[in-house]
Short mmCIF file of C-alpha atoms in Angstrom, two decimals:
data_model
loop_
_atom_site.label_atom_id
_atom_site.label_comp_id
_atom_site.label_asym_id
_atom_site.label_seq_id
_atom_site.Cartn_x
_atom_site.Cartn_y
_atom_site.Cartn_z
CA MET A 1 72.95 3.43 5.97
CA ILE A 2 70.15 1.10 6.97
CA ALA A 3 69.74 -1.99 4.84
CA GLU A 4 66.39 -1.88 3.08
CA ALA A 5 64.07 -4.60 4.38
CA GLY A 6 61.78 -6.48 1.99
CA LEU A 7 58.05 -5.72 1.95
CA LYS A 8 55.88 -8.45 3.39
CA VAL A 9 52.35 -8.47 2.05
CA GLU A 10 49.43 -10.79 2.32
CA VAL A 11 47.20 -10.97 -0.74
CA GLN A 12 43.60 -11.99 -0.12
CA LEU A 13 42.04 -14.09 -2.87
CA PHE A 14 38.38 -14.06 -3.91
CA GLY A 15 36.08 -15.90 -6.28
CA ARG A 16 37.88 -18.18 -8.68
CA TYR A 17 41.23 -16.87 -7.47
CA ARG A 18 40.67 -18.64 -4.17
CA GLU A 19 41.86 -21.72 -6.03
CA LEU A 20 45.35 -20.23 -6.34
CA ALA A 21 46.14 -21.07 -2.72
CA GLU A 22 44.97 -23.21 0.15
CA GLY A 23 44.06 -20.59 2.69
CA ALA A 24 42.34 -17.88 0.62
CA SER A 25 45.43 -15.71 0.81
CA ILE A 26 49.07 -15.70 -0.34
CA ALA A 27 51.92 -14.28 1.73
CA LEU A 28 54.64 -12.70 -0.40
CA GLU A 29 57.88 -10.87 0.18
CA LEU A 30 58.53 -8.13 -2.35
CA PRO A 31 61.41 -5.64 -2.67
CA ALA A 32 60.86 -2.43 -0.73
CA GLY A 33 59.08 0.10 -2.94
CA ALA A 34 57.40 -2.60 -4.98
CA THR A 35 54.36 -1.55 -7.01
CA VAL A 36 51.14 -3.31 -7.89
CA ALA A 37 52.80 -4.31 -11.17
CA ASP A 38 55.64 -5.96 -9.23
CA LEU A 39 53.10 -7.83 -7.11
CA VAL A 40 51.30 -9.13 -10.19
CA GLY A 41 54.65 -10.16 -11.73
CA GLU A 42 55.43 -12.18 -8.63
CA LEU A 43 51.99 -13.83 -8.69
CA HIS A 44 52.54 -14.79 -12.32
CA ARG A 45 55.89 -16.39 -11.41
CA ARG A 46 54.30 -18.40 -8.60
CA SER A 47 51.22 -19.53 -10.52
CA PRO A 48 52.16 -19.55 -14.19
CA GLY A 49 49.22 -19.69 -16.57
CA ARG A 50 46.61 -19.34 -13.85
CA LEU A 51 46.03 -15.58 -13.88
CA PRO A 52 45.08 -13.12 -16.60
CA ALA A 53 47.78 -10.70 -17.70
CA ARG A 54 46.43 -7.78 -15.72
CA PRO A 55 44.16 -8.95 -12.91
CA VAL A 56 42.49 -6.37 -10.70
CA VAL A 57 44.43 -5.70 -7.51
CA VAL A 58 42.53 -4.00 -4.73
CA VAL A 59 44.54 -1.86 -2.31
CA GLU A 60 42.79 -0.48 0.75
CA ARG A 61 39.43 -1.66 -0.66
CA ARG A 62 39.75 0.21 -3.96
CA PRO A 63 40.99 -1.10 -7.32
CA ALA A 64 44.57 0.18 -7.68
CA ALA A 65 46.52 1.46 -10.67
CA TYR A 66 49.54 -0.69 -11.52
CA ASP A 67 52.04 2.06 -10.67
CA VAL A 68 50.80 2.42 -7.08
CA ALA A 69 53.56 1.66 -4.56
CA LEU A 70 52.65 -0.89 -1.93
CA GLU A 71 53.28 -0.23 1.72
CA ALA A 72 53.51 -2.39 4.80
CA GLY A 73 50.08 -2.72 6.36
CA HIS A 74 48.16 -2.19 3.14
CA GLU A 75 45.07 -4.35 2.79
CA ILE A 76 45.63 -6.07 -0.55
CA ALA A 77 43.34 -8.35 -2.52
CA LEU A 78 43.27 -10.01 -5.91
CA ILE A 79 39.76 -10.09 -7.40
CA PRO A 80 38.20 -11.50 -10.58
CA PRO A 81 35.61 -9.45 -12.47
CA VAL A 82 32.68 -9.01 -10.08
CA ALA A 83 29.56 -11.10 -10.71
CA GLY A 84 26.77 -10.12 -8.36
CA GLY A 85 23.03 -9.75 -8.77
CA MET B 1 29.92 -14.47 6.98
CA THR B 2 27.35 -12.60 8.99
CA ALA B 3 24.79 -10.10 7.85
CA ASP B 4 26.49 -6.76 7.58
CA VAL B 5 23.79 -4.13 7.62
CA ALA B 6 24.16 -0.45 8.33
CA ALA B 7 21.17 1.80 8.89
CA GLY B 8 21.50 5.36 7.62
CA SER B 9 19.41 8.40 6.77
CA GLY B 10 15.73 7.83 6.03
CA GLY B 11 16.04 4.24 7.15
CA ASP B 12 18.63 3.47 4.48
CA VAL B 13 20.06 -0.05 4.64
CA VAL B 14 22.92 -1.59 2.68
CA GLY B 15 24.83 -4.78 3.26
CA LEU B 16 25.63 -8.40 2.65
CA SER B 17 23.38 -11.04 4.15
CA ALA B 18 24.28 -14.66 4.85
CA GLU B 19 20.61 -15.32 5.64
CA PRO B 20 17.68 -15.50 3.18
CA ILE B 21 16.51 -12.04 2.16
CA SER B 22 12.90 -10.89 2.41
CA VAL B 23 12.24 -7.93 0.15
CA ALA B 24 8.91 -7.49 1.95
CA ALA B 25 10.68 -7.04 5.28
CA LEU B 26 13.18 -4.71 3.63
CA ALA B 27 10.29 -2.56 2.32
CA GLU B 28 8.67 -2.03 5.71
CA ARG B 29 8.39 1.38 7.34
CA VAL B 30 9.38 3.78 4.59
CA PRO B 31 8.96 7.50 5.37
CA PRO B 32 5.35 8.78 5.12
CA GLY B 33 6.14 11.17 2.27
CA SER B 34 6.86 8.21 -0.02
CA GLY B 35 4.19 8.07 -2.69
CA ALA B 36 6.11 5.46 -4.66
CA VAL B 37 8.01 2.34 -3.66
CA ALA B 38 9.88 0.38 -6.30
CA THR B 39 11.59 -2.89 -5.54
CA PHE B 40 13.83 -5.20 -7.48
CA GLU B 41 14.79 -8.76 -6.70
CA GLY B 42 17.34 -10.80 -8.56
CA ARG B 43 16.54 -14.47 -8.04
CA VAL B 44 18.42 -17.67 -8.81
CA ARG B 45 17.18 -18.97 -12.17
CA ASP B 46 16.73 -22.66 -12.88
CA THR B 47 18.72 -22.44 -16.12
CA ASN B 48 21.64 -20.41 -17.42
CA GLU B 49 23.03 -20.55 -20.95
CA GLY B 50 21.05 -23.71 -21.57
CA ARG B 51 22.34 -25.58 -18.51
CA LYS B 52 20.13 -26.74 -15.65
CA VAL B 53 21.23 -24.93 -12.48
CA THR B 54 20.73 -26.64 -9.10
CA ARG B 55 22.21 -24.04 -6.78
CA LEU B 56 24.49 -21.02 -6.55
CA HIS B 57 27.30 -19.98 -4.22
CA TYR B 58 28.23 -16.35 -3.64
CA ASP B 59 31.69 -15.47 -2.42
CA ALA B 60 32.20 -11.90 -1.23
CA TYR B 61 34.88 -9.49 -0.02
CA PRO B 62 32.97 -7.99 2.92
CA ALA B 63 35.29 -5.10 3.81
CA MET B 64 35.38 -3.87 0.22
CA ALA B 65 31.64 -4.49 -0.12
CA ASP B 66 31.03 -2.09 2.79
CA ARG B 67 33.03 0.58 1.00
CA VAL B 68 31.26 -0.03 -2.33
CA PHE B 69 27.80 -0.10 -0.74
CA ALA B 70 28.51 3.20 1.01
CA ASP B 71 29.67 4.70 -2.31
CA ILE B 72 26.58 3.49 -4.15
CA LEU B 73 24.30 4.82 -1.44
CA ARG B 74 26.03 8.21 -1.48
CA ARG B 75 25.85 8.49 -5.29
CA THR B 76 22.23 7.38 -5.37
CA ARG B 77 21.21 10.00 -2.82
CA ARG B 78 23.23 12.69 -4.58
CA THR B 79 21.65 12.03 -7.99
CA HIS B 80 18.12 10.86 -7.14
CA PRO B 81 15.47 12.50 -4.92
CA VAL B 82 14.59 9.46 -2.84
CA THR B 83 13.22 9.03 0.68
CA ALA B 84 14.80 5.62 1.34
CA VAL B 85 17.35 3.33 -0.32
CA ARG B 86 17.82 -0.25 0.84
CA VAL B 87 20.00 -2.92 -0.69
CA LEU B 88 20.91 -6.41 0.49
CA HIS B 89 23.03 -8.98 -1.36
CA ARG B 90 23.20 -12.61 -0.35
CA THR B 91 26.34 -14.60 0.33
CA GLY B 92 26.74 -18.35 0.73
CA THR B 93 24.66 -21.08 -0.86
CA LEU B 94 21.35 -20.29 -2.58
CA GLU B 95 18.77 -22.67 -4.00
CA VAL B 96 16.88 -21.98 -7.24
CA GLY B 97 14.27 -19.26 -6.67
CA GLU B 98 16.06 -17.68 -3.70
CA THR B 99 16.72 -13.96 -3.68
CA ALA B 100 20.31 -13.04 -4.56
CA VAL B 101 19.87 -9.29 -4.37
CA ALA B 102 17.01 -7.10 -3.15
CA ILE B 103 16.59 -3.38 -3.67
CA VAL B 104 13.92 -1.12 -2.24
CA VAL B 105 13.67 2.52 -3.21
CA ALA B 106 11.04 4.88 -1.87
CA ALA B 107 10.45 8.30 -3.38
CA GLY B 108 7.83 10.96 -3.73
CA HIS B 109 6.88 9.89 -7.23
CA ARG B 110 7.12 6.86 -9.46
CA ASP B 111 9.66 8.05 -12.03
CA GLU B 112 12.12 8.87 -9.26
CA ALA B 113 11.62 5.48 -7.63
CA PHE B 114 12.09 3.52 -10.87
CA ALA B 115 15.12 5.53 -11.94
CA ALA B 116 16.83 5.13 -8.58
CA ALA B 117 16.10 1.39 -8.36
CA SER B 118 17.56 0.90 -11.81
CA PHE B 119 20.60 3.03 -10.93
CA VAL B 120 21.24 0.95 -7.81
CA ILE B 121 21.01 -2.46 -9.46
CA GLU B 122 23.32 -1.38 -12.30
CA ALA B 123 25.87 -0.07 -9.80
CA VAL B 124 25.65 -3.22 -7.66
CA LYS B 125 26.22 -5.45 -10.67
CA ALA B 126 29.15 -3.36 -11.90
CA GLU B 127 30.90 -2.73 -8.58
CA LEU B 128 29.93 -4.94 -5.66
CA PRO B 129 32.75 -7.42 -4.96
CA VAL B 130 30.78 -10.66 -5.00
CA TRP B 131 31.35 -13.71 -7.17
CA LYS B 132 28.93 -16.38 -8.25
CA ARG B 133 29.65 -20.08 -8.71
CA GLU B 134 26.90 -22.09 -10.36
CA GLU B 135 26.29 -25.77 -9.68
CA TYR B 136 24.69 -27.87 -12.38
CA GLU B 137 22.52 -30.96 -12.50
CA ASP B 138 25.49 -33.10 -13.57
CA GLY B 139 27.42 -32.17 -10.41
CA SER B 140 29.86 -29.82 -12.11
CA SER B 141 30.24 -26.17 -11.17
CA ARG B 142 31.92 -23.04 -12.47
CA TRP B 143 32.64 -19.46 -11.49
CA LEU B 144 30.81 -16.85 -13.51
CA GLY B 145 31.97 -13.41 -14.58
CA GLY B 146 34.84 -12.52 -16.86
CA GLU B 147 36.74 -15.01 -18.94
CA PRO B 148 37.99 -18.28 -17.46
CA VAL B 149 41.37 -17.57 -15.90
CA GLU B 150 43.17 -20.17 -17.96
CA ASP B 151 42.03 -18.72 -21.28
CA ASP B 152 43.03 -15.19 -20.41
CA ALA B 153 46.32 -16.34 -19.02
CA ARG B 154 47.43 -18.20 -22.12
CA GLU B 155 47.96 -15.01 -24.06
CA GLY B 156 48.64 -12.67 -21.18
CA ALA B 157 50.93 -14.31 -18.68
CA GLY B 158 53.88 -15.24 -20.95
CA MET C 1 -17.17 -3.34 -4.03
CA THR C 2 -15.50 -6.72 -3.71
CA ALA C 3 -12.07 -7.75 -4.81
CA ASP C 4 -12.27 -8.62 -8.48
CA VAL C 5 -9.28 -10.74 -9.32
CA ALA C 6 -8.80 -12.97 -12.32
CA ALA C 7 -5.92 -15.46 -12.55
CA GLY C 8 -4.45 -15.98 -16.02
CA SER C 9 -1.36 -17.36 -17.73
CA GLY C 10 1.78 -17.60 -15.63
CA GLY C 11 -0.19 -16.72 -12.53
CA ASP C 12 -1.21 -13.36 -13.92
CA VAL C 13 -3.54 -11.38 -11.68
CA VAL C 14 -5.38 -8.14 -12.37
CA GLY C 15 -8.21 -6.49 -10.54
CA LEU C 16 -9.70 -4.04 -8.13
CA SER C 17 -9.46 -4.71 -4.42
CA ALA C 18 -11.69 -3.31 -1.71
CA GLU C 19 -9.32 -4.79 0.89
CA PRO C 20 -5.79 -3.62 1.79
CA ILE C 21 -3.23 -4.78 -0.77
CA SER C 22 -0.07 -6.67 0.14
CA VAL C 23 2.54 -6.42 -2.61
CA ALA C 24 4.46 -9.17 -0.82
CA ALA C 25 1.53 -11.57 -1.12
CA LEU C 26 1.06 -10.52 -4.73
CA ALA C 27 4.72 -11.37 -5.46
CA GLU C 28 4.52 -14.93 -4.15
CA ARG C 29 5.03 -17.97 -6.36
CA VAL C 30 6.35 -16.52 -9.58
CA PRO C 31 7.48 -19.04 -12.22
CA PRO C 32 10.94 -20.59 -11.57
CA GLY C 33 12.47 -19.13 -14.75
CA SER C 34 12.08 -15.63 -13.31
CA GLY C 35 15.51 -14.19 -12.62
CA ALA C 36 14.09 -10.73 -11.95
CA VAL C 37 11.08 -9.49 -10.06
CA ALA C 38 10.24 -5.79 -10.13
CA THR C 39 7.45 -4.32 -8.06
CA PHE C 40 5.86 -0.95 -7.81
CA GLU C 41 3.58 0.42 -5.13
CA GLY C 42 1.75 3.70 -5.22
CA ARG C 43 1.00 4.76 -1.67
CA VAL C 44 -1.14 7.48 -0.17
CA ARG C 45 1.10 10.47 0.57
CA ASP C 46 0.65 12.65 3.61
CA THR C 47 0.72 15.83 1.54
CA ASN C 48 -0.35 16.87 -1.95
CA GLU C 49 0.22 20.27 -3.49
CA GLY C 50 1.13 21.63 -0.09
CA ARG C 51 -2.03 20.44 1.66
CA LYS C 52 -2.03 17.92 4.51
CA VAL C 53 -3.90 14.81 3.37
CA THR C 54 -5.70 12.69 5.97
CA ARG C 55 -7.24 10.02 3.75
CA LEU C 56 -8.23 9.14 0.22
CA HIS C 57 -11.33 7.62 -1.37
CA TYR C 58 -11.21 5.72 -4.66
CA ASP C 59 -14.33 5.41 -6.73
CA ALA C 60 -14.20 2.90 -9.60
CA TYR C 61 -16.21 1.61 -12.54
CA PRO C 62 -15.65 -2.11 -12.00
CA ALA C 63 -17.06 -3.49 -15.27
CA MET C 64 -14.96 -1.09 -17.34
CA ALA C 65 -11.97 -1.70 -15.08
CA ASP C 66 -12.15 -5.42 -15.92
CA ARG C 67 -12.03 -4.58 -19.61
CA VAL C 68 -9.16 -2.10 -19.18
CA PHE C 69 -7.15 -4.48 -16.98
CA ALA C 70 -7.56 -7.26 -19.55
CA ASP C 71 -6.39 -4.87 -22.30
CA ILE C 72 -3.37 -3.75 -20.31
CA LEU C 73 -2.43 -7.35 -19.50
CA ARG C 74 -2.73 -8.36 -23.16
CA ARG C 75 -0.63 -5.42 -24.38
CA THR C 76 2.00 -5.96 -21.70
CA ARG C 77 2.40 -9.62 -22.64
CA ARG C 78 2.49 -8.81 -26.35
CA THR C 79 5.23 -6.19 -25.99
CA HIS C 80 7.30 -7.45 -23.04
CA PRO C 81 8.87 -10.89 -22.45
CA VAL C 82 7.60 -11.44 -18.93
CA THR C 83 6.82 -14.56 -16.91
CA ALA C 84 4.15 -12.99 -14.68
CA VAL C 85 2.18 -9.74 -14.52
CA ARG C 86 0.09 -8.86 -11.49
CA VAL C 87 -1.77 -5.64 -10.78
CA LEU C 88 -4.19 -4.68 -8.04
CA HIS C 89 -5.80 -1.28 -7.50
CA ARG C 90 -7.60 -0.34 -4.31
CA THR C 91 -11.10 1.03 -4.02
CA GLY C 92 -12.82 2.60 -1.03
CA THR C 93 -11.21 4.53 1.79
CA LEU C 94 -7.41 4.54 2.28
CA GLU C 95 -5.38 6.01 5.11
CA VAL C 96 -2.03 7.75 4.58
CA GLY C 97 0.65 5.18 3.78
CA GLU C 98 -1.76 2.55 2.44
CA THR C 99 -1.13 0.99 -0.95
CA ALA C 100 -3.31 2.41 -3.71
CA VAL C 101 -1.86 0.34 -6.54
CA ALA C 102 0.54 -2.60 -6.57
CA ILE C 103 2.32 -4.05 -9.58
CA VAL C 104 4.49 -7.15 -9.72
CA VAL C 105 6.32 -8.15 -12.87
CA ALA C 106 8.54 -11.19 -13.14
CA ALA C 107 10.84 -11.76 -16.10
CA GLY C 108 13.97 -13.56 -17.08
CA HIS C 109 16.14 -10.48 -16.74
CA ARG C 110 16.09 -7.13 -14.98
CA ASP C 111 15.68 -4.79 -17.96
CA GLU C 112 12.57 -6.67 -19.03
CA ALA C 113 11.11 -6.56 -15.54
CA PHE C 114 11.70 -2.82 -15.08
CA ALA C 115 10.41 -1.93 -18.54
CA ALA C 116 7.24 -3.97 -18.09
CA ALA C 117 6.54 -2.62 -14.59
CA SER C 118 6.92 0.92 -15.88
CA PHE C 119 4.68 0.14 -18.89
CA VAL C 120 1.97 -1.24 -16.61
CA ILE C 121 1.89 1.68 -14.16
CA GLU C 122 1.77 4.22 -16.99
CA ALA C 123 -1.13 2.34 -18.61
CA VAL C 124 -2.98 2.02 -15.30
CA LYS C 125 -2.67 5.73 -14.61
CA ALA C 126 -3.78 6.68 -18.12
CA GLU C 127 -6.63 4.21 -18.56
CA LEU C 128 -7.98 2.55 -15.43
CA PRO C 129 -11.40 4.03 -14.58
CA VAL C 130 -10.80 4.96 -10.96
CA TRP C 131 -11.15 8.36 -9.34
CA LYS C 132 -9.51 9.74 -6.27
CA ARG C 133 -11.02 12.08 -3.71
CA GLU C 134 -8.63 13.53 -1.16
CA GLU C 135 -9.64 14.52 2.35
CA TYR C 136 -7.68 17.23 4.12
CA GLU C 137 -6.85 18.08 7.68
CA ASP C 138 -9.40 20.92 7.69
CA GLY C 139 -12.22 18.49 6.86
CA SER C 140 -12.61 19.57 3.24
CA SER C 141 -12.22 17.18 0.32
CA ARG C 142 -11.93 17.31 -3.46
CA TRP C 143 -11.88 15.04 -6.47
CA LEU C 144 -8.56 14.87 -8.29
CA GLY C 145 -7.90 14.48 -11.98
CA GLY C 146 -8.75 16.85 -14.79
CA GLU C 147 -10.00 20.33 -14.24
CA PRO C 148 -12.79 21.05 -11.78
CA VAL C 149 -16.07 20.50 -13.59
CA GLU C 150 -17.31 24.01 -12.99
CA ASP C 151 -14.26 25.63 -14.54
CA ASP C 152 -14.37 23.53 -17.69
CA ALA C 153 -18.08 23.96 -17.97
CA ARG C 154 -18.01 27.75 -17.90
CA GLU C 155 -16.44 28.00 -21.29
CA GLY C 156 -17.68 24.74 -22.74
CA ALA C 157 -21.27 24.16 -21.82
CA GLY C 158 -22.82 27.35 -23.20
CA MET D 1 -45.74 2.68 -40.46
CA ILE D 2 -44.75 2.05 -36.87
CA ALA D 3 -44.35 5.12 -34.69
CA GLU D 4 -40.74 5.45 -33.56
CA ALA D 5 -40.41 4.94 -29.81
CA GLY D 6 -37.99 7.07 -27.80
CA LEU D 7 -34.68 5.56 -26.59
CA LYS D 8 -34.53 4.99 -22.85
CA VAL D 9 -31.01 4.99 -21.45
CA GLU D 10 -29.54 4.92 -18.02
CA VAL D 11 -26.28 6.81 -17.63
CA GLN D 12 -24.01 5.62 -14.83
CA LEU D 13 -22.04 8.38 -13.10
CA PHE D 14 -18.56 8.07 -11.62
CA GLY D 15 -16.12 10.14 -9.64
CA ARG D 16 -17.10 13.79 -9.32
CA TYR D 17 -19.99 13.23 -11.74
CA ARG D 18 -21.75 11.18 -9.06
CA GLU D 19 -22.74 14.54 -7.65
CA LEU D 20 -24.94 15.21 -10.69
CA ALA D 21 -27.65 12.87 -9.38
CA GLU D 22 -28.80 11.15 -6.22
CA GLY D 23 -28.50 7.51 -7.20
CA ALA D 24 -25.21 7.43 -9.15
CA SER D 25 -27.12 7.22 -12.42
CA ILE D 26 -29.48 9.31 -14.56
CA ALA D 27 -32.37 7.84 -16.58
CA LEU D 28 -33.00 9.72 -19.82
CA GLU D 29 -35.31 9.40 -22.77
CA LEU D 30 -33.70 10.40 -26.07
CA PRO D 31 -35.08 10.38 -29.61
CA ALA D 32 -34.59 7.08 -31.43
CA GLY D 33 -31.23 7.14 -33.26
CA ALA D 34 -29.71 9.56 -30.76
CA THR D 35 -25.92 9.78 -30.70
CA VAL D 36 -23.46 10.30 -27.90
CA ALA D 37 -23.49 14.00 -28.83
CA ASP D 38 -27.26 14.09 -28.32
CA LEU D 39 -26.87 12.43 -24.93
CA VAL D 40 -24.30 15.00 -23.84
CA GLY D 41 -26.56 17.80 -25.09
CA GLU D 42 -29.39 16.48 -22.94
CA LEU D 43 -27.10 16.22 -19.91
CA HIS D 44 -26.01 19.82 -20.41
CA ARG D 45 -29.69 20.90 -20.50
CA ARG D 46 -30.45 19.04 -17.27
CA SER D 47 -27.34 20.17 -15.38
CA PRO D 48 -26.29 23.49 -16.86
CA GLY D 49 -22.77 24.57 -15.94
CA ARG D 50 -21.93 21.36 -14.18
CA LEU D 51 -20.24 19.40 -16.98
CA PRO D 52 -17.34 20.17 -19.30
CA ALA D 53 -18.21 20.78 -22.94
CA ARG D 54 -17.19 17.35 -24.10
CA PRO D 55 -17.11 14.87 -21.21
CA VAL D 56 -16.06 11.28 -21.88
CA VAL D 57 -19.01 8.99 -22.50
CA VAL D 58 -18.31 5.28 -22.17
CA VAL D 59 -20.47 2.93 -24.24
CA GLU D 60 -20.13 -0.79 -23.64
CA ARG D 61 -17.11 -0.13 -21.42
CA ARG D 62 -15.11 1.81 -24.03
CA PRO D 63 -14.86 5.57 -24.53
CA ALA D 64 -17.17 6.37 -27.44
CA ALA D 65 -16.86 8.84 -30.30
CA TYR D 66 -19.55 11.53 -30.28
CA ASP D 67 -21.09 10.31 -33.53
CA VAL D 68 -21.77 6.81 -32.22
CA ALA D 69 -25.49 5.97 -32.25
CA LEU D 70 -26.87 4.75 -28.95
CA GLU D 71 -29.00 1.63 -28.79
CA ALA D 72 -31.39 0.20 -26.24
CA GLY D 73 -29.51 -2.04 -23.84
CA HIS D 74 -26.19 -0.23 -24.22
CA GLU D 75 -24.21 0.09 -21.02
CA ILE D 76 -23.54 3.83 -20.82
CA ALA D 77 -21.44 5.80 -18.37
CA LEU D 78 -20.23 9.34 -17.93
CA ILE D 79 -16.68 9.50 -16.54
CA PRO D 80 -14.31 12.28 -15.51
CA PRO D 81 -10.63 12.07 -16.46
CA VAL D 82 -9.29 8.95 -14.70
CA ALA D 83 -7.14 9.47 -11.62
CA GLY D 84 -5.71 6.19 -10.40
CA GLY D 85 -2.38 5.17 -8.97
#
């Protein structure tokens, strides 16, 4: 049996969420098979009180449901409500 | 961020622009069957919610914006009989009066042009991943859109 | 016929123009509280009812047009919260693609700008005393609008 | 008693109605007290078959009802249905 490796992801930050980290992104290691919900849980642990309960997570450039499983190589971003125009 | 403009059918254009936007330039050379050209510009206002605004900053997620722009263009063309659709949204720092978003729609007739222009601006405002930070006369600034993070988080993150 | 343009409140402009119209020039210098600028251009189409159009001639009744423009401006301002209303309509000979009518409306917000621009073009088309004669590829021409005189007259004038 | 003079009017012509006369207007003499309806009747007599039954007559730059009495000095025009835009 091969030991399951953790899932390394980099979460891009936009708008007001840029203030959550220095470099406009956060590198995280999640358990293999982690979902969007797991990612958000981890973000809440790292930045308590600085995120809404259910922020929008964008996976592969589309807003993702919370039960979506993350995979290595996914483009992942955390975005506030959009405010263009 | 550089201007990210893709030309498509009928001279369609969508994209982010780090440079000032000219709606007049965007409206040039529409197809000759276009009896109606409607444009919309959203400009930086000098006041918002009673506060004096000095400038605006737009952050954007360019890769997702490409995808969203392509979606909006596809849906607009599927639902509206138009001859050209062009949309640019600014990024970076804008002074009061500058154009934040410009839309040009050409169509055979006026109702089609108005309806499509309205459809596009509503879609852009609802979907395009850009975020606005206003700067005020007193030197303070704040991100707009949605509730302040801290307020949401107090009830949600526990 | 000379351009007949009157400037009013908020940089309002209405009038006939014997010279080519630039909607871009017409949209310059709107008041700084204008978060939204909507424009509409009616252009000469290359075909109408299946016939190839080569050019268009607009006749106008300038004195009545002044009165109608002033009425439309007054009604627009009474019913729509706008910061500027500008309308020009061409007279004389227009080639395909030239602008026949240009409307610029500035307002605080986009819904107001779209609604007012739509209101103005509908009023112009229903009320402004101008008449269009189309010229076709085969050298023939005809006046547009209403039924041909002869047809109406057959039943009516007896 | 003063003999009633006729009413001299000049009717400006626009659009397709310009073809009713050479100089883009028609000078008419109507009975004193003539109405818009009388004016249209006279135009029908002069140009049979070339006008609709009830064309729009503009008096003082506004479309006029057919019972309006014309007066010397009135600005009068005959206009087809407008076709702008």
